[in-house]
PDB file of C-alpha atoms and ligand atoms in Angstrom:
ATOM      1  CA  MET A   1       1.523 121.286 -21.224  1.00 89.00           C
ATOM      2  CA  ILE A   2      -0.623 123.152 -18.309  1.00 92.00           C
ATOM      3  CA  ILE A   3       2.553 124.753 -16.495  1.00 95.00           C
ATOM      4  CA  LYS A   4       1.462 126.201 -13.283  1.00 94.00           C
ATOM      5  CA  GLY A   5       5.227 127.359 -11.739  1.00 94.00           C
ATOM      6  CA  LEU A   6       8.557 128.247 -13.583  1.00 96.00           C
ATOM      7  CA  GLN A   7      11.758 128.738 -11.471  1.00 97.00           C
ATOM      8  CA  LYS A   8      13.997 130.826 -13.213  1.00 97.00           C
ATOM      9  CA  THR A   9      17.220 129.511 -12.114  1.00 97.00           C
ATOM     10  CA  THR A  10      18.506 126.768 -10.072  1.00 96.00           C
ATOM     11  CA  LEU A  11      21.447 125.170  -9.479  1.00 96.00           C
ATOM     12  CA  ILE A  12      20.302 122.202  -7.489  1.00 93.00           C
ATOM     13  CA  ASP A  13      17.546 120.499  -8.945  1.00 95.00           C
ATOM     14  CA  PHE A  14      19.456 119.334 -12.031  1.00 97.00           C
ATOM     15  CA  PRO A  15      22.610 117.765 -11.149  1.00 95.00           C
ATOM     16  CA  GLU A  16      25.645 119.623 -12.380  1.00 95.00           C
ATOM     17  CA  LYS A  17      24.252 122.008 -14.668  1.00 97.00           C
ATOM     18  CA  VAL A  18      22.393 125.292 -14.322  1.00 98.00           C
ATOM     19  CA  ALA A  19      18.897 124.862 -15.163  1.00 98.00           C
ATOM     20  CA  CYS A  20      15.290 126.337 -14.924  1.00 98.00           C
ATOM     21  CA  THR A  21      12.629 123.943 -13.159  1.00 98.00           C
ATOM     22  CA  VAL A  22       9.235 123.806 -14.972  1.00 97.00           C
ATOM     23  CA  PHE A  23       5.722 122.773 -12.764  1.00 97.00           C
ATOM     24  CA  THR A  24       3.244 120.976 -14.042  1.00 97.00           C
ATOM     25  CA  GLU A  25      -0.496 120.636 -12.947  1.00 95.00           C
ATOM     26  CA  GLY A  26      -2.157 117.435 -11.651  1.00 95.00           C
ATOM     27  CA  CYS A  27      -0.542 114.538  -9.776  1.00 97.00           C
ATOM     28  CA  ASN A  28      -2.367 110.813  -9.406  1.00 97.00           C
ATOM     29  CA  PHE A  29      -0.556 110.621  -6.066  1.00 97.00           C
ATOM     30  CA  ARG A  30      -1.893 112.254  -2.549  1.00 97.00           C
ATOM     31  CA  CYS A  31       0.972 112.029  -0.444  1.00 97.00           C
ATOM     32  CA  GLY A  32       0.338 113.764   2.681  1.00 96.00           C
ATOM     33  CA  PHE A  33       3.810 115.242   2.779  1.00 96.00           C
ATOM     34  CA  CYS A  34       3.724 116.637  -0.675  1.00 96.00           C
ATOM     35  CA  GLN A  35       5.371 119.853  -0.684  1.00 93.00           C
ATOM     36  CA  ASN A  36       3.863 121.284  -3.922  1.00 92.00           C
ATOM     37  CA  PRO A  37      -0.066 120.713  -2.891  1.00 92.00           C
ATOM     38  CA  ALA A  38      -1.107 123.986  -4.849  1.00 90.00           C
ATOM     39  CA  LEU A  39       0.095 121.642  -7.776  1.00 92.00           C
ATOM     40  CA  VAL A  40      -1.544 118.069  -7.293  1.00 93.00           C
ATOM     41  CA  SER A  41      -5.205 119.098  -7.874  1.00 89.00           C
ATOM     42  CA  VAL A  42      -6.327 120.770 -11.191  1.00 85.00           C
ATOM     43  CA  SER A  43      -6.990 124.458  -9.784  1.00 84.00           C
ATOM     44  CA  ASP A  44      -7.974 127.832 -11.610  1.00 84.00           C
ATOM     45  CA  ALA A  45      -4.440 129.334 -10.375  1.00 85.00           C
ATOM     46  CA  PRO A  46      -3.083 131.089 -13.140  1.00 90.00           C
ATOM     47  CA  GLU A  47      -1.419 129.118 -16.069  1.00 93.00           C
ATOM     48  CA  LEU A  48       1.978 130.169 -17.726  1.00 95.00           C
ATOM     49  CA  PRO A  49       1.323 129.550 -21.609  1.00 96.00           C
ATOM     50  CA  GLU A  50       3.874 127.347 -23.483  1.00 96.00           C
ATOM     51  CA  LYS A  51       4.771 130.103 -25.807  1.00 96.00           C
ATOM     52  CA  ASP A  52       5.605 132.522 -22.537  1.00 97.00           C
ATOM     53  CA  PHE A  53       7.917 129.655 -21.414  1.00 98.00           C
ATOM     54  CA  PHE A  54       9.167 129.036 -24.853  1.00 97.00           C
ATOM     55  CA  TYR A  55      10.183 133.153 -24.831  1.00 97.00           C
ATOM     56  CA  PHE A  56      12.041 132.639 -21.752  1.00 97.00           C
ATOM     57  CA  LEU A  57      14.441 129.572 -22.886  1.00 97.00           C
ATOM     58  CA  ASP A  58      15.330 131.353 -26.078  1.00 97.00           C
ATOM     59  CA  SER A  59      15.610 134.597 -23.807  1.00 97.00           C
ATOM     60  CA  LYS A  60      18.123 132.577 -21.579  1.00 96.00           C
ATOM     61  CA  LYS A  61      19.969 130.671 -24.220  1.00 94.00           C
ATOM     62  CA  LYS A  62      23.861 131.671 -23.088  1.00 94.00           C
ATOM     63  CA  TRP A  63      22.562 130.874 -19.381  1.00 95.00           C
ATOM     64  CA  LEU A  64      20.784 127.941 -18.985  1.00 98.00           C
ATOM     65  CA  GLU A  65      22.017 124.536 -20.018  1.00 98.00           C
ATOM     66  CA  GLY A  66      19.002 122.140 -19.067  1.00 98.00           C
ATOM     67  CA  VAL A  67      15.248 122.221 -17.970  1.00 98.00           C
ATOM     68  CA  CYS A  68      14.056 120.338 -14.867  1.00 98.00           C
ATOM     69  CA  ILE A  69      10.663 119.373 -15.602  1.00 98.00           C
ATOM     70  CA  THR A  70       8.899 118.245 -12.377  1.00 97.00           C
ATOM     71  CA  GLY A  71       4.661 118.447 -10.721  1.00 92.00           C
ATOM     72  CA  GLY A  72       2.339 117.369  -9.773  1.00 93.00           C
ATOM     73  CA  GLU A  73       3.328 114.397 -11.993  1.00 97.00           C
ATOM     74  CA  PRO A  74       4.474 115.089 -15.556  1.00 98.00           C
ATOM     75  CA  THR A  75       3.587 112.128 -17.326  1.00 98.00           C
ATOM     76  CA  LEU A  76      -0.209 112.593 -16.919  1.00 97.00           C
ATOM     77  CA  HIS A  77       0.394 114.890 -19.684  1.00 97.00           C
ATOM     78  CA  LYS A  78      -0.281 113.528 -23.274  1.00 97.00           C
ATOM     79  CA  ASP A  79       1.933 116.273 -24.831  1.00 97.00           C
ATOM     80  CA  LEU A  80       5.176 115.759 -22.456  1.00 98.00           C
ATOM     81  CA  PRO A  81       7.044 113.984 -25.230  1.00 98.00           C
ATOM     82  CA  GLU A  82       5.957 117.031 -27.584  1.00 98.00           C
ATOM     83  CA  PHE A  83       6.947 119.295 -24.904  1.00 98.00           C
ATOM     84  CA  CYS A  84      10.379 117.991 -24.303  1.00 98.00           C
ATOM     85  CA  LYS A  85      11.132 117.566 -28.456  1.00 98.00           C
ATOM     86  CA  LYS A  86      10.395 121.697 -28.089  1.00 98.00           C
ATOM     87  CA  ILE A  87      13.257 122.053 -25.628  1.00 98.00           C
ATOM     88  CA  LYS A  88      15.597 119.205 -27.116  1.00 98.00           C
ATOM     89  CA  GLU A  89      15.611 121.069 -30.475  1.00 97.00           C
ATOM     90  CA  LYS A  90      16.370 124.239 -28.561  1.00 97.00           C
ATOM     91  CA  GLY A  91      19.414 122.677 -27.308  1.00 97.00           C
ATOM     92  CA  PHE A  92      18.661 122.241 -23.723  1.00 98.00           C
ATOM     93  CA  LEU A  93      18.945 119.374 -21.381  1.00 98.00           C
ATOM     94  CA  VAL A  94      16.042 117.396 -20.171  1.00 98.00           C
ATOM     95  CA  LYS A  95      15.839 116.243 -17.085  1.00 98.00           C
ATOM     96  CA  LEU A  96      12.090 114.691 -15.740  1.00 98.00           C
ATOM     97  CA  ASP A  97      10.681 114.018 -12.231  1.00 98.00           C
ATOM     98  CA  SER A  98       8.460 111.424 -11.925  1.00 98.00           C
ATOM     99  CA  ASN A  99       6.449 109.073  -9.786  1.00 98.00           C
ATOM    100  CA  GLY A 100       6.978 106.019 -11.903  1.00 98.00           C
ATOM    101  CA  THR A 101       3.177 105.301 -13.027  1.00 98.00           C
ATOM    102  CA  ASN A 102       3.453 105.868 -16.401  1.00 98.00           C
ATOM    103  CA  PRO A 103       6.492 103.559 -17.776  1.00 98.00           C
ATOM    104  CA  GLU A 104       4.448 103.541 -21.501  1.00 98.00           C
ATOM    105  CA  MET A 105       5.433 107.582 -21.702  1.00 98.00           C
ATOM    106  CA  LEU A 106       8.760 106.614 -19.751  1.00 98.00           C
ATOM    107  CA  LYS A 107       9.479 104.131 -22.283  1.00 98.00           C
ATOM    108  CA  GLU A 108       8.396 106.801 -25.304  1.00 98.00           C
ATOM    109  CA  LEU A 109      10.380 109.364 -23.973  1.00 98.00           C
ATOM    110  CA  ILE A 110      13.716 107.183 -23.478  1.00 98.00           C
ATOM    111  CA  GLU A 111      13.012 105.787 -26.624  1.00 98.00           C
ATOM    112  CA  LYS A 112      12.774 109.082 -28.473  1.00 98.00           C
ATOM    113  CA  LYS A 113      15.968 110.411 -26.611  1.00 98.00           C
ATOM    114  CA  LEU A 114      13.453 113.269 -25.343  1.00 98.00           C
ATOM    115  CA  VAL A 115      15.085 113.011 -21.887  1.00 98.00           C
ATOM    116  CA  ASP A 116      18.673 113.245 -20.619  1.00 98.00           C
ATOM    117  CA  PHE A 117      18.119 112.592 -16.836  1.00 98.00           C
ATOM    118  CA  ILE A 118      15.302 110.762 -14.937  1.00 98.00           C
ATOM    119  CA  ALA A 119      14.982 111.545 -10.917  1.00 98.00           C
ATOM    120  CA  MET A 120      11.897 108.820  -9.765  1.00 98.00           C
ATOM    121  CA  ASP A 121      10.102 109.033  -6.400  1.00 98.00           C
ATOM    122  CA  ILE A 122      10.653 105.595  -4.735  1.00 98.00           C
ATOM    123  CA  LYS A 123       7.940 106.507  -1.909  1.00 98.00           C
ATOM    124  CA  THR A 124       8.408 103.531   0.498  1.00 97.00           C
ATOM    125  CA  SER A 125       8.710  99.578   0.164  1.00 97.00           C
ATOM    126  CA  LEU A 126       6.334  97.622  -1.481  1.00 96.00           C
ATOM    127  CA  GLU A 127       4.027  97.066   1.171  1.00 96.00           C
ATOM    128  CA  LYS A 128       3.435 100.503   2.225  1.00 96.00           C
ATOM    129  CA  TYR A 129       3.159 101.979  -1.040  1.00 97.00           C
ATOM    130  CA  SER A 130      -0.247 102.332  -1.625  1.00 97.00           C
ATOM    131  CA  GLU A 131      -0.656 103.823   2.320  1.00 96.00           C
ATOM    132  CA  ILE A 132       2.188 106.552   2.019  1.00 96.00           C
ATOM    133  CA  CYS A 133       0.722 107.622  -1.680  1.00 97.00           C
ATOM    134  CA  GLU A 134      -3.151 107.511  -0.057  1.00 96.00           C
ATOM    135  CA  VAL A 135      -4.393 106.323  -3.393  1.00 97.00           C
ATOM    136  CA  LYS A 136      -4.290 102.380  -4.503  1.00 97.00           C
ATOM    137  CA  VAL A 137      -1.148 102.231  -6.495  1.00 97.00           C
ATOM    138  CA  ASP A 138      -0.334  99.590  -9.800  1.00 98.00           C
ATOM    139  CA  LEU A 139       2.963  98.234  -8.271  1.00 98.00           C
ATOM    140  CA  ASN A 140       3.460  96.555 -11.689  1.00 98.00           C
ATOM    141  CA  LYS A 141       3.790  99.956 -13.368  1.00 98.00           C
ATOM    142  CA  ILE A 142       6.378 101.313 -10.590  1.00 98.00           C
ATOM    143  CA  LYS A 143       8.324  98.078 -11.074  1.00 98.00           C
ATOM    144  CA  GLU A 144       8.356  98.531 -14.749  1.00 98.00           C
ATOM    145  CA  SER A 145       9.521 102.253 -14.509  1.00 98.00           C
ATOM    146  CA  ILE A 146      12.495 100.927 -12.475  1.00 98.00           C
ATOM    147  CA  GLU A 147      13.591  98.310 -15.036  1.00 97.00           C
ATOM    148  CA  LEU A 148      13.176 101.015 -17.620  1.00 98.00           C
ATOM    149  CA  ILE A 149      14.963 103.702 -16.104  1.00 98.00           C
ATOM    150  CA  LYS A 150      17.848 101.227 -14.915  1.00 97.00           C
ATOM    151  CA  ASN A 151      18.038 100.329 -18.456  1.00 97.00           C
ATOM    152  CA  SER A 152      18.007 103.509 -20.119  1.00 97.00           C
ATOM    153  CA  GLY A 153      21.476 104.283 -20.497  1.00 96.00           C
ATOM    154  CA  LEU A 154      20.640 107.802 -19.323  1.00 97.00           C
ATOM    155  CA  ASN A 155      21.698 109.041 -16.018  1.00 97.00           C
ATOM    156  CA  TYR A 156      19.249 108.717 -13.305  1.00 98.00           C
ATOM    157  CA  GLU A 157      18.751 108.903  -9.569  1.00 98.00           C
ATOM    158  CA  PHE A 158      15.895 107.084  -7.121  1.00 98.00           C
ATOM    159  CA  ARG A 159      15.274 109.382  -4.237  1.00 98.00           C
ATOM    160  CA  THR A 160      13.029 109.196  -1.183  1.00 98.00           C
ATOM    161  CA  THR A 161      11.390 111.668   0.929  1.00 97.00           C
ATOM    162  CA  ILE A 162      11.995 109.893   4.433  1.00 98.00           C
ATOM    163  CA  ILE A 163       8.796 109.790   6.426  1.00 97.00           C
ATOM    164  CA  PRO A 164       9.572 108.183   9.787  1.00 96.00           C
ATOM    165  CA  GLU A 165       6.587 105.551  10.006  1.00 95.00           C
ATOM    166  CA  PHE A 166       7.412 104.970   6.132  1.00 96.00           C
ATOM    167  CA  PHE A 167      11.061 104.274   6.318  1.00 97.00           C
ATOM    168  CA  SER A 168      12.716 101.868   9.185  1.00 97.00           C
ATOM    169  CA  GLY A 169      15.818 100.265   8.766  1.00 97.00           C
ATOM    170  CA  GLU A 170      13.539  97.461   7.989  1.00 97.00           C
ATOM    171  CA  ASP A 171      11.880  99.128   4.753  1.00 97.00           C
ATOM    172  CA  ALA A 172      15.700 100.429   3.769  1.00 98.00           C
ATOM    173  CA  LYS A 173      16.904  96.740   3.432  1.00 98.00           C
ATOM    174  CA  LYS A 174      13.945  96.293   1.521  1.00 97.00           C
ATOM    175  CA  ILE A 175      14.356  98.944  -0.905  1.00 98.00           C
ATOM    176  CA  GLY A 176      18.126  98.217  -1.229  1.00 98.00           C
ATOM    177  CA  GLU A 177      17.089  94.663  -2.115  1.00 97.00           C
ATOM    178  CA  TRP A 178      14.648  95.385  -4.346  1.00 96.00           C
ATOM    179  CA  LEU A 179      16.648  98.201  -6.624  1.00 97.00           C
ATOM    180  CA  LYS A 180      19.973  96.403  -6.145  1.00 96.00           C
ATOM    181  CA  GLY A 181      22.451  97.434  -8.757  1.00 95.00           C
ATOM    182  CA  SER A 182      20.949 100.597  -9.674  1.00 97.00           C
ATOM    183  CA  LYS A 183      23.367 103.651  -9.742  1.00 97.00           C
ATOM    184  CA  ALA A 184      22.245 106.627  -7.156  1.00 98.00           C
ATOM    185  CA  PHE A 185      19.699 106.740  -4.187  1.00 98.00           C
ATOM    186  CA  PHE A 186      19.046 109.704  -2.250  1.00 98.00           C
ATOM    187  CA  LEU A 187      17.238 110.197   1.387  1.00 98.00           C
ATOM    188  CA  GLN A 188      15.762 113.592   1.293  1.00 97.00           C
ATOM    189  CA  GLN A 189      15.110 114.808   4.627  1.00 97.00           C
ATOM    190  CA  PHE A 190      11.532 115.668   5.482  1.00 96.00           C
ATOM    191  CA  ARG A 191      11.117 119.011   6.088  1.00 94.00           C
ATOM    192  CA  ASN A 192       7.600 119.781   8.531  1.00 94.00           C
ATOM    193  CA  GLU A 193       8.017 123.683   8.316  1.00 93.00           C
ATOM    194  CA  VAL A 194       6.630 124.403   5.044  1.00 92.00           C
ATOM    195  CA  PRO A 195       2.955 123.888   3.481  1.00 92.00           C
ATOM    196  CA  LEU A 196       2.431 120.218   2.968  1.00 95.00           C
ATOM    197  CA  LEU A 197      -0.757 118.308   1.266  1.00 95.00           C
ATOM    198  CA  ASP A 198      -2.070 116.747   4.216  1.00 95.00           C
ATOM    199  CA  PRO A 199      -1.577 119.284   7.445  1.00 93.00           C
ATOM    200  CA  GLU A 200      -1.324 116.425   9.731  1.00 94.00           C
ATOM    201  CA  PHE A 201       2.334 115.777   8.370  1.00 95.00           C
ATOM    202  CA  LYS A 202       3.221 118.887  10.075  1.00 94.00           C
ATOM    203  CA  ASN A 203       2.736 116.894  13.627  1.00 94.00           C
ATOM    204  CA  LYS A 204       5.415 114.571  12.174  1.00 95.00           C
ATOM    205  CA  GLU A 205       9.151 115.106  13.376  1.00 95.00           C
ATOM    206  CA  PRO A 206      11.544 113.999  10.907  1.00 96.00           C
ATOM    207  CA  TYR A 207      14.558 111.716  11.658  1.00 97.00           C
ATOM    208  CA  ALA A 208      17.453 112.839  12.945  1.00 97.00           C
ATOM    209  CA  LYS A 209      20.786 113.272  11.123  1.00 96.00           C
ATOM    210  CA  GLU A 210      22.300 110.391  13.282  1.00 97.00           C
ATOM    211  CA  LYS A 211      19.196 107.941  12.175  1.00 97.00           C
ATOM    212  CA  LEU A 212      19.815 109.432   8.207  1.00 97.00           C
ATOM    213  CA  MET A 213      23.585 108.150   8.558  1.00 97.00           C
ATOM    214  CA  GLU A 214      22.370 104.479  10.077  1.00 98.00           C
ATOM    215  CA  LEU A 215      19.985 104.404   6.959  1.00 98.00           C
ATOM    216  CA  LYS A 216      22.679 105.425   4.331  1.00 98.00           C
ATOM    217  CA  LYS A 217      24.459 102.663   5.681  1.00 98.00           C
ATOM    218  CA  ILE A 218      22.332 100.125   5.235  1.00 98.00           C
ATOM    219  CA  LEU A 219      21.703 101.054   1.672  1.00 98.00           C
ATOM    220  CA  GLU A 220      25.239 101.506   0.481  1.00 98.00           C
ATOM    221  CA  PRO A 221      26.044  98.037  -0.067  1.00 97.00           C
ATOM    222  CA  PHE A 222      22.759  97.971  -3.230  1.00 98.00           C
ATOM    223  CA  PHE A 223      23.791 101.257  -5.000  1.00 98.00           C
ATOM    224  CA  ASP A 224      26.893 102.899  -6.831  1.00 97.00           C
ATOM    225  CA  GLU A 225      26.212 106.167  -4.680  1.00 97.00           C
ATOM    226  CA  VAL A 226      23.941 106.752  -1.841  1.00 98.00           C
ATOM    227  CA  GLY A 227      23.481 110.785  -0.741  1.00 97.00           C
ATOM    228  CA  ILE A 228      21.409 112.418   2.000  1.00 97.00           C
ATOM    229  CA  ARG A 229      19.921 115.752   0.828  1.00 95.00           C
ATOM    230  CA  ASN A 230      18.163 118.773   2.678  1.00 87.00           C
ATOM    231  CA  LEU A 231      20.149 118.077   6.262  1.00 83.00           C
TER     232      LEU A 231
HETATM  233  S1  SF4 B   1       4.964 114.331  -3.162  1.00 51.51           S
HETATM  234 FE1  SF4 B   1       4.830 114.051  -5.749  1.00 51.51          FE
HETATM  235  S2  SF4 B   1       3.908 112.087  -6.065  1.00 51.51           S
HETATM  236 FE2  SF4 B   1       2.889 112.723  -4.017  1.00 51.51          FE
HETATM  237  S3  SF4 B   1       1.431 114.135  -4.097  1.00 51.51           S
HETATM  238 FE3  SF4 B   1       2.977 115.154  -4.516  1.00 51.51          FE
HETATM  239  S4  SF4 B   1       3.474 115.502  -6.658  1.00 51.51           S
HETATM  240 FE4  SF4 B   1       2.519 113.947  -6.400  1.00 51.51          FE
END
């Protein structure tokens, strides 16, 4: 596993758990609003050796309940299942953040009980998906991942960073109908004051709070829970 960052404690990333967050290298999407630009491409930035990470984890057994694995896109790493297994064997819960492009690996992780929580990004409605990700997206893989996650029996959430031109009221309705019957959906407010993968996105204005509340209302009939983050 190529680890490019470690947040030693988080009370936010893993719902209701005290956790740490591991950042893996590389992503197969190029979302302009990405807040982890340094992780998207392979770089010569220093790596945290896996053995050092596990040393850290062993030293925090009393304090931490779980590990969030995020990126980049963690499922690009063939050894992710093995990495999760080692974490689970040490008695920690595992939360995985994914863009849903690798349903084969998600299936393996679910079947082998190597993850406890999955958070999948839903970038926008199906028609605009490739445009926002700035790569040609295989939508069948995205749909397959959604079905796997919904039927996994695990805790999970779907979430979207709201870029106004890619998330109108019409998009919200389409996403609601597409994901209908899922547990949880979170709208994440777009922040343009942090480093972003595409500097042009710094000129894009986020929606006002009232508009996000309006979108939340549109989505509510389709999910058990709908929330807004980063307001
Ligand atoms: S936002 Fe996520 S999926 Fe998009 S480029 Fe960044 S790490 Fe990849």
